[in-house]
XYZ file of C-alpha atoms in Angstrom:
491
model
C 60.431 -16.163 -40.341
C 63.148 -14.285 -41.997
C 60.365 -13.498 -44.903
C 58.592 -10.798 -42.623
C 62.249 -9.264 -40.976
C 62.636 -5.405 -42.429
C 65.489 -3.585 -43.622
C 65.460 -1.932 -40.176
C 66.354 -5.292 -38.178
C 62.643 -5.307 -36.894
C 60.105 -8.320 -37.446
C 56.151 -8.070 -38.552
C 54.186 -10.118 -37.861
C 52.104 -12.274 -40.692
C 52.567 -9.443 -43.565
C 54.659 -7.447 -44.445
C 52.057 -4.595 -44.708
C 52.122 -4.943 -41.428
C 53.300 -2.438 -38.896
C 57.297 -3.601 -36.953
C 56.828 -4.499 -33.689
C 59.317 -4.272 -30.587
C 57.979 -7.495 -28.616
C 58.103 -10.027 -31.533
C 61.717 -8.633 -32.734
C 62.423 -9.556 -29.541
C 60.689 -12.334 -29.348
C 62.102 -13.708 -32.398
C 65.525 -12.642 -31.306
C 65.670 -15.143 -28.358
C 64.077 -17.826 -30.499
C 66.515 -17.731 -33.032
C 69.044 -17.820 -30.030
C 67.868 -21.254 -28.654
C 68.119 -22.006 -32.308
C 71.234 -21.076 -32.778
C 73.201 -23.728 -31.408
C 71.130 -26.203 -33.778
C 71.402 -24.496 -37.429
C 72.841 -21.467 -38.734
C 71.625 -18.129 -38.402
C 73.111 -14.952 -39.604
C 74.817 -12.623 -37.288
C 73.505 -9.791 -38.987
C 69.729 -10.917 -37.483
C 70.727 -10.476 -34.247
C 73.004 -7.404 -34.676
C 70.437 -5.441 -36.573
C 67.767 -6.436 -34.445
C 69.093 -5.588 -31.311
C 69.772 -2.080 -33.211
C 66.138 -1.831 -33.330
C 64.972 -2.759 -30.333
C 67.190 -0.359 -28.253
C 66.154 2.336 -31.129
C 62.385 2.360 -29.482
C 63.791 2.503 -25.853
C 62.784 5.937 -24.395
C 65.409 8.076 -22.174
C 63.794 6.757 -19.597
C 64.240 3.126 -20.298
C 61.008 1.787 -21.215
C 60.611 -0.113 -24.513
C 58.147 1.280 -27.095
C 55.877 -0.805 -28.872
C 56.172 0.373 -32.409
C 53.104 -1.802 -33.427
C 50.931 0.556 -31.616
C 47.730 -1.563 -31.207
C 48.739 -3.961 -33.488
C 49.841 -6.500 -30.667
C 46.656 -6.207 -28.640
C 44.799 -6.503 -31.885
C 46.743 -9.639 -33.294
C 47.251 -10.850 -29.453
C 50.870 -11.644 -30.591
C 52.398 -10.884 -26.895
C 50.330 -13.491 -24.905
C 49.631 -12.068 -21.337
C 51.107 -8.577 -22.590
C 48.639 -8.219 -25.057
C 45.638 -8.090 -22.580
C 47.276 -6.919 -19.465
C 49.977 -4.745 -20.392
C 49.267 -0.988 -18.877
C 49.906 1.938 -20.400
C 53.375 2.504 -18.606
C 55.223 -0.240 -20.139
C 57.120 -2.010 -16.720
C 55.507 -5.392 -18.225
C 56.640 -4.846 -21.586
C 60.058 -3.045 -20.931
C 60.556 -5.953 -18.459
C 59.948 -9.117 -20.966
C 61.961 -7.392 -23.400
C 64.966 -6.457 -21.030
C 65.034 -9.947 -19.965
C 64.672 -10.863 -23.788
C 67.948 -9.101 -24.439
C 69.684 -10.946 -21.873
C 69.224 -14.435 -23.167
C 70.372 -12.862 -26.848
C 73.132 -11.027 -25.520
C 74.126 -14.595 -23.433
C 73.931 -16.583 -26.681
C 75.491 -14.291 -29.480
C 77.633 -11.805 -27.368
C 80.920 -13.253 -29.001
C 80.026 -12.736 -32.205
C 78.462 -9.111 -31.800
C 80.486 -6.400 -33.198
C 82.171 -3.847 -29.805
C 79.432 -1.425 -31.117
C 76.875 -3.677 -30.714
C 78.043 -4.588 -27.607
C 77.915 -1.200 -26.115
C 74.589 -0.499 -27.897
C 72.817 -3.762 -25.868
C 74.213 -3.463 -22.431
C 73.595 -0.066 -21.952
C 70.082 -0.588 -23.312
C 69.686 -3.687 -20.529
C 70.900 -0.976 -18.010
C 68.369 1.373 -18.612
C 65.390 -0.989 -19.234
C 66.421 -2.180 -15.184
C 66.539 1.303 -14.092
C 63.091 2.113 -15.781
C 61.724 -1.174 -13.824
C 63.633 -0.540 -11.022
C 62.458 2.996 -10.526
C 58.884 0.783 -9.951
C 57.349 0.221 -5.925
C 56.422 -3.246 -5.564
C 53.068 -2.054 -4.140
C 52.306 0.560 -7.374
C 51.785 -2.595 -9.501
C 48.527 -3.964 -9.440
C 48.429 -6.409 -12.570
C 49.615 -9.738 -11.151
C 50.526 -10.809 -15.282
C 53.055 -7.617 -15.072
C 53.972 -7.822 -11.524
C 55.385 -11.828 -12.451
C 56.940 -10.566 -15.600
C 58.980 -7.486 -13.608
C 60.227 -10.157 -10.670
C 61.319 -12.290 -13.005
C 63.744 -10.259 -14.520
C 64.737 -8.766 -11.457
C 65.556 -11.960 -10.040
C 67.527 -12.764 -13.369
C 69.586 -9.813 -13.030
C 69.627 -10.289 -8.605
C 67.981 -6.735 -8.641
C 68.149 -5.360 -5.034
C 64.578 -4.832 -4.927
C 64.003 -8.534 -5.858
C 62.847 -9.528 -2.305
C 59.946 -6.968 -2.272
C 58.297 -7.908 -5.340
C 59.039 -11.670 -4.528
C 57.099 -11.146 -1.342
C 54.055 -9.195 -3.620
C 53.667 -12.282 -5.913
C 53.829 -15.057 -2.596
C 50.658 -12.889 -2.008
C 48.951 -13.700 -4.857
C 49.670 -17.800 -4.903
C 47.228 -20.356 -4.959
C 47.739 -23.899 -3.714
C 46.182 -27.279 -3.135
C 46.927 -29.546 -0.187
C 47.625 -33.196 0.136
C 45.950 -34.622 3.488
C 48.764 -34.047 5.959
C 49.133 -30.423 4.649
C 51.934 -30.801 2.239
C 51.490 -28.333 -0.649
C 50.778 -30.766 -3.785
C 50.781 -27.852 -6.395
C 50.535 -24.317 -7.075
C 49.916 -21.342 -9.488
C 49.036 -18.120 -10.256
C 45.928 -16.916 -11.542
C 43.793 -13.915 -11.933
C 40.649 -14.733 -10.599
C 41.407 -14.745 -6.912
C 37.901 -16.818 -5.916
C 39.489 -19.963 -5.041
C 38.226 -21.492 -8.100
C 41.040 -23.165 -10.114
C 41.158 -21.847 -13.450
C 43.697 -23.203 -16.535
C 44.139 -20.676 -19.424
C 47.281 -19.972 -21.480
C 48.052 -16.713 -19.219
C 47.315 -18.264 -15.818
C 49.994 -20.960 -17.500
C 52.229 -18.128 -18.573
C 52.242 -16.294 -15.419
C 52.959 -19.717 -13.688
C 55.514 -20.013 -15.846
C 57.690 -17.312 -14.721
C 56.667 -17.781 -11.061
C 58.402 -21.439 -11.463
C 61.707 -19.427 -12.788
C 61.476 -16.658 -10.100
C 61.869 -19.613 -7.930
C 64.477 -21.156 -9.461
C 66.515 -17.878 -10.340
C 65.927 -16.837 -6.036
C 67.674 -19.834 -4.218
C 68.600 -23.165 -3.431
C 65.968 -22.775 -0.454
C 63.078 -21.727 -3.263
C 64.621 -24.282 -6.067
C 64.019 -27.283 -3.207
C 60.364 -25.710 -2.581
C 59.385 -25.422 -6.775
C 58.433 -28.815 -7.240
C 54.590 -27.849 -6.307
C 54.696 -25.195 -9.063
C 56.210 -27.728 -11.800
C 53.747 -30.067 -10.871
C 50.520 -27.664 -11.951
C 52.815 -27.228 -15.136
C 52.893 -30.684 -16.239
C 49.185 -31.229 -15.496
C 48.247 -28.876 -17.947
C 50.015 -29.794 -21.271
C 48.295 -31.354 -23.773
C 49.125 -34.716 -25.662
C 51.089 -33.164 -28.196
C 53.425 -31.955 -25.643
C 52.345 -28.185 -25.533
C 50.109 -25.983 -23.809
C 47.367 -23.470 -24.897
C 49.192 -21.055 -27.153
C 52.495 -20.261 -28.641
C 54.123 -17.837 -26.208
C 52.690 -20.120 -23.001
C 54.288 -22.886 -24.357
C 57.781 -21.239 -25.162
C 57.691 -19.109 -21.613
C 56.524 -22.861 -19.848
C 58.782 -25.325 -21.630
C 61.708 -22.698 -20.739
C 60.724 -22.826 -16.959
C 60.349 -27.008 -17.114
C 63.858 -27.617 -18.775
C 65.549 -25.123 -16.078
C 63.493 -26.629 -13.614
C 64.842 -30.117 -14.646
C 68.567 -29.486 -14.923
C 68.063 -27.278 -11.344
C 67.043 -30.765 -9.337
C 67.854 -33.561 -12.574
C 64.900 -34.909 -11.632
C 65.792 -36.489 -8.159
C 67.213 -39.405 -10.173
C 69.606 -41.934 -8.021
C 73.195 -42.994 -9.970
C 72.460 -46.217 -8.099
C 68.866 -47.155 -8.715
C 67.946 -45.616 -11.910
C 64.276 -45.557 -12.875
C 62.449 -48.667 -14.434
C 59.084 -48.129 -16.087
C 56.567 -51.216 -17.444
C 53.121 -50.611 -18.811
C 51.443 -53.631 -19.725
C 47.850 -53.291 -22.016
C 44.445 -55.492 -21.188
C 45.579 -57.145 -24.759
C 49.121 -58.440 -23.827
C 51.238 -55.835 -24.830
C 54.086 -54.665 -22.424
C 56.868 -51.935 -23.312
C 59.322 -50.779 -20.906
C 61.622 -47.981 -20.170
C 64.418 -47.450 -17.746
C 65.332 -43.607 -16.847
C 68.362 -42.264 -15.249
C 70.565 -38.948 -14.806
C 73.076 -39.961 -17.662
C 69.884 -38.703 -19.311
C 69.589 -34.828 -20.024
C 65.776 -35.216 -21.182
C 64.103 -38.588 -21.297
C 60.909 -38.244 -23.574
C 59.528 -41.516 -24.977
C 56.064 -42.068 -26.156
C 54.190 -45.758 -26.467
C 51.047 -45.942 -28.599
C 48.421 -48.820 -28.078
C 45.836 -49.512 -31.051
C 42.599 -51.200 -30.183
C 41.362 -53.293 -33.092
C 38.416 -54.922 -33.731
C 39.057 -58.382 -31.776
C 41.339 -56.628 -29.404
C 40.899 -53.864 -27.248
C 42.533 -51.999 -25.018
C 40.302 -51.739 -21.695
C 42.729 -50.707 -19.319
C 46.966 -50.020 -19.083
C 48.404 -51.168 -15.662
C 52.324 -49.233 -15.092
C 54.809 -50.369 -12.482
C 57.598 -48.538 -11.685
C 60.773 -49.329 -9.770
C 63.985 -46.869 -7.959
C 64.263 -43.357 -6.818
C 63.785 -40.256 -9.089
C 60.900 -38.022 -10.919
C 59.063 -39.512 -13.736
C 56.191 -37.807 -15.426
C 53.746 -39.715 -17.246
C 51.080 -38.184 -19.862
C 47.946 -40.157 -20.476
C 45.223 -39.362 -23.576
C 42.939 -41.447 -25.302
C 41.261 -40.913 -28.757
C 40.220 -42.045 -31.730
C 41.578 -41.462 -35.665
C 38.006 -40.146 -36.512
C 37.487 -36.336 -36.908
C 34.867 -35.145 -34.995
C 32.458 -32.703 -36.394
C 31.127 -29.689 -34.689
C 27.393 -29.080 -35.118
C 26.545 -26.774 -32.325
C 27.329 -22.928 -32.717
C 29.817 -21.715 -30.073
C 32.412 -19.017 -30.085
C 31.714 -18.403 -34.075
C 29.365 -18.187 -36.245
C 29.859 -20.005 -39.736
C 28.437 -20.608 -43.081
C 30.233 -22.238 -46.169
C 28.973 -23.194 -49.459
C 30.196 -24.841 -52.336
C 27.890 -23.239 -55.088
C 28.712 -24.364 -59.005
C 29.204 -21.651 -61.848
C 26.454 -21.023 -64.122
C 28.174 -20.896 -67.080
C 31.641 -22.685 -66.772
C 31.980 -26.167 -66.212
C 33.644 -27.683 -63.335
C 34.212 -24.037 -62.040
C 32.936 -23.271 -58.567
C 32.277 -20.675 -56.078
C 33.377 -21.143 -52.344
C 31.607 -18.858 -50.096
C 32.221 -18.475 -46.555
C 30.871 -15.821 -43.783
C 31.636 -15.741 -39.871
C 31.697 -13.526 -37.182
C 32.045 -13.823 -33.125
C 28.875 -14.865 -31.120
C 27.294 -11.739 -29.473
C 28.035 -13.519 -25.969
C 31.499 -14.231 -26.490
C 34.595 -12.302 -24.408
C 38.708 -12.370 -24.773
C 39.376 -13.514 -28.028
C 42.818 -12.884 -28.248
C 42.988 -11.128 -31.432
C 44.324 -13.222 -34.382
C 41.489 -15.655 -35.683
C 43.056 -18.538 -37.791
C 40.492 -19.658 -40.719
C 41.576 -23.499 -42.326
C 39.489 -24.561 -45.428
C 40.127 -28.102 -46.468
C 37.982 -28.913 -49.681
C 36.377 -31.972 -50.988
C 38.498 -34.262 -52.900
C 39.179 -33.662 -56.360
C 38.701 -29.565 -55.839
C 41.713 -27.384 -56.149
C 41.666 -23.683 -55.193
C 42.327 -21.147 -57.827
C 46.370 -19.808 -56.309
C 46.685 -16.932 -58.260
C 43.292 -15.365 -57.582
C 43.171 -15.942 -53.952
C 46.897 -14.235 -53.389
C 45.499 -11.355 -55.055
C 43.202 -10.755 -52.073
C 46.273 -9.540 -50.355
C 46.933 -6.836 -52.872
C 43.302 -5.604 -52.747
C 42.414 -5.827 -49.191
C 42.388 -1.568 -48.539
C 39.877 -1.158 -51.733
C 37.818 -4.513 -51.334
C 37.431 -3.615 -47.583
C 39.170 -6.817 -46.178
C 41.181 -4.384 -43.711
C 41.492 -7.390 -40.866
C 42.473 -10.073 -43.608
C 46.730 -11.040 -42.391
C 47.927 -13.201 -44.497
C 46.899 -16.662 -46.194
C 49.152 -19.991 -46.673
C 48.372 -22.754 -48.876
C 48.864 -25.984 -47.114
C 48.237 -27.594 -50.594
C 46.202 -26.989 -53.825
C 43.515 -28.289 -51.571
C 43.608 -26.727 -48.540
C 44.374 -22.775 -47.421
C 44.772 -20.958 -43.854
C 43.659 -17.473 -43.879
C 44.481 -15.286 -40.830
C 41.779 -12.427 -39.632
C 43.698 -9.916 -37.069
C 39.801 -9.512 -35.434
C 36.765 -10.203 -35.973
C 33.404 -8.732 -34.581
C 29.774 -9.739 -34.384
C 29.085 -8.774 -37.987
C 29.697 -11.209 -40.780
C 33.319 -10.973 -42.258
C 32.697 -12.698 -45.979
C 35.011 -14.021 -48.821
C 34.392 -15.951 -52.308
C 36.745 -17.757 -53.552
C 37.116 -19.427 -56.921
C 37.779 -23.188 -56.923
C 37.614 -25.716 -59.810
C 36.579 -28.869 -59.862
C 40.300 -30.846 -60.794
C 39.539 -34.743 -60.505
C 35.663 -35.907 -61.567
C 34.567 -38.101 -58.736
C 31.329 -39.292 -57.888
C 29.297 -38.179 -54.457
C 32.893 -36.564 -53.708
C 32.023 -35.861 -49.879
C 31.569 -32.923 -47.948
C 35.019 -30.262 -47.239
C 35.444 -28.990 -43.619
C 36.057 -25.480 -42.552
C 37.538 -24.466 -39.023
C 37.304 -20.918 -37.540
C 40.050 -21.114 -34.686
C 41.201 -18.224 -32.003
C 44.746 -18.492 -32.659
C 46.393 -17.837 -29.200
C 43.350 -19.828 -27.209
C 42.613 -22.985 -29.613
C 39.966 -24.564 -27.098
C 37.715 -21.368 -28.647
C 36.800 -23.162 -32.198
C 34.064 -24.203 -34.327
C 33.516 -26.441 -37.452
C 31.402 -26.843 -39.886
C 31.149 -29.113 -43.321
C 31.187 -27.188 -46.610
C 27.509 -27.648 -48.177
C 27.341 -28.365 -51.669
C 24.594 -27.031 -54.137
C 25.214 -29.907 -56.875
C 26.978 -33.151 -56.291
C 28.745 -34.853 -59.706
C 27.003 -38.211 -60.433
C 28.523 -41.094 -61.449
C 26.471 -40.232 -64.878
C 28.519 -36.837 -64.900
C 31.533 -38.518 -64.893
C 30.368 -41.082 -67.724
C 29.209 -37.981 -69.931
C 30.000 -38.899 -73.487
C 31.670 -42.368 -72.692
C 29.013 -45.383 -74.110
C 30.983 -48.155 -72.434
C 30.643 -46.112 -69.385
C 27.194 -45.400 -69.641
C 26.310 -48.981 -70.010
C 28.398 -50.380 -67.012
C 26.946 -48.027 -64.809
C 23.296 -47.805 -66.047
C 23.688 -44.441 -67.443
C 22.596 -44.652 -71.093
C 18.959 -45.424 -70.093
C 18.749 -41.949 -68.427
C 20.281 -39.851 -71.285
């Protein structure tokens, strides 16, 4: 991360062509402040950061985005990037309460200066936000954001805006009335909807509750429940900034209540498989953060057809369940991209080939969030050619790649290249790739087309090859080769 920080203290984001950007120095900034207490991290980061950031404050308080459009173009500030308005409360709000949780962690360490320098820039991003009627904000993403922080800080006008957003809540009910969960959302049509900024915007409605009272903390449990029902099995959510913004609210949520658990009857968990297999865990609130996984295998002469769990004592126990196989599955059907990939050979130089790839959005397709991740895994025994696919960088202005970011090698045999947008006509590249290992019927590569901050918009496709090496290209000039496999007679 430290790669793409400037002289200035400010952050870019994937290249350093890139223009600095207020949110994601600040974003960074109270990343690296978690992180602090769990590796080392030079003061001068924060110091010079925090420099920045209160160098694009306006006299009146509100942040400026130094990125211009570069955020809603790269979607790099989640709900910010699509709803933010053109007066900045949402922004100048996210990144006030940003420099509270820096200033919190590294306020020892900051020089008097500094010191100076951040509070009085947290003073005037409240004022700015302050200076802001409850019923002049429209955008429910920005209206969350602003009571947030104001209920982080205890603004006086706290209670106004708290009502607003009460306003906007959605809820389901358990028979005898009893609110099971609850959310926030834009669509207001009574239609549940799950996205990363409907998690988001839960997200900080879950710590305006907890940040209000003990009366709102013993009424949040509805909200926390929605939040655990919509991580995935990896533990996160939809994107990057949902999941930092929801796992914040979850672990404040937990030490708030610590879970319910009873010092006396502590929490005993057994899950026994269909093919005789029984693990067990006991949970209690000696515990900060109890996370244990159990994974059951079917095999061939022994399934697993169902999972029964008991549990035993008094506390809060969440339990994730997914099911799925080790196989990749292959997407065939066009949906939020188009894609075409070829593997095409050189004419003239052996084992030398010529990847070539095109995509663009679907003419029916809406929010794309801005940064599209590309992944190109090759067939075994290709290798990509490093030096001549880093040069792309260098050349994107005069070879007209303007929305190519940045590209990572994951190996020799597989690259991610990030687009900052895409639009319905095709965005192309060719890259070289040789041919490293000689193997027979090598099969097919994969290529991925991925919107970064919304991952459930995807699509997949297999890399087509124009030749395939035979085993009688491999046994090219070797007799006893060419007689074990049947490949003199041919030559």
């Amino acid at each position: 991360m430290t790669f793409y920080n400037s002289r200035t203290g400010a952050f870019r984001l994937f290249s350093n062509n890139n223009p600095e950007s207020t949110w994601l120095t600040a974003f960074v900034l109270r990343s690296f402040a978690v992180a602090k207490k769990h590796i080392t991290i030079d003061n001068s980061i924060f110091s010079n950061g925090i420099r920045y950031i209160c160098s694009q404050q306006q006299n009146t308080g509100r942040f400026y985005e130094h990125g211009g459009k570069l955020g809603v173009r790269y979607g790099i500030t989640g709900g910010l990037a699509q709803h933010a308005d053109e007066s900045g409360y949402g922004l100048t709000a996210d990144i006030t309460l940003a420099l509270m949780e820096i200033g919190d962690a590294v306020h020892g360490e900051l020089t008097m200066r500094d010191k100076i320098t951040l509070n009085q820039c947290k003073e005037n991003g409240l004022k700015y936000i302050g200076s802001l009627g409850s019923e002049l904000e429209t955008n429910l993403y920005n209206l969350l954001v602003i009571t947030a922080t104001l209920h982080a800080t205890k603004h006086n006008k706290m209670n106004t805006f708290y009502e607003k957003i009460e306003s906007f809540a959605m809820n389901t009910t358990a028979p005898d009335g009893s609110i099971m969960t609850k959310w926030w959302q834009f669509d207001q049509d009574g239609t549940p909807k799950s996205d990363a900024i409907t998690v988001e915007m839960t997200s900080f409605g879950l710590l305006i509750y907890l940040w209000r009272s003990q009366e709102t903390i013993a009424k949040s449990a509805p909200i926390a429940n929605w939040l655990y029902r919509q991580r995935t099995a990896e533990g996160g959510f939809y994107s990057s900034q949902d999941t930092v913004v929801a796992l914040k609210a979850l672990v404040k949520y937990h030490y708030a209540t610590r879970a319910g658990f009873s010092g006396t009857d502590p929490v005993n968990i057994s899950l026994t498989t269909s093919n005789n297999k029984t693990v067990g865990v006991q949970m209690d609130e000696q515990k900060d953060i109890h996370v244990k996984s159990f994974y059951f295998h079917s095999t061939k002469k022994r399934s697993v057809d169902w999972i029964t769990i008991e549990a035993k004592g008094k506390g809060r126990v969440l339990l994730d369940y997914a099911e799925g196989t080790e196989n990749e599955i292959i997407i065939e059907e066009e949906s939020v991209f188009h894609l075409e990939a070829n593997l095409i050979s050189d004419a003239t130089r052996k084992r030398i080939y010529h990847l070539n790839f095109c995509t663009h959005l679907n003419s029916t397709m809406r929010n794309i969030t801005g940064q599209i991740l590309v992944q190109i895994r090759l067939p075994f025994g290709f290798s990509f050619e490093t030096k001549e696919i880093l040069s792309l960088l260098d050349h994107r202005d005069e070879d007209d790649y303007e929305n190519l970011s940045n590209i990572m090698f994951a190996s020799v045999h597989e690259i991610k290249i990030w687009f900052s947008y895409l639009t319905n006509q095709n965005t192309c590249l060719s890259l070289e790739v040789f041919q490293s290992i000689p193997i027979a019927e090598p099969p097919n590569g994969k290529i991925t087309v991925t919107d970064y901050y919304g991952p459930e918009r995807t699509s997949t496709r297999e890399i087509n090859m124009d030749t395939k090496t035979t085993v009688c290209d491999i046994c090219f000039n070797n007799n006893e080769c060419d007689v074990l496999s049947g490949c003199a007679s041919t030559r």
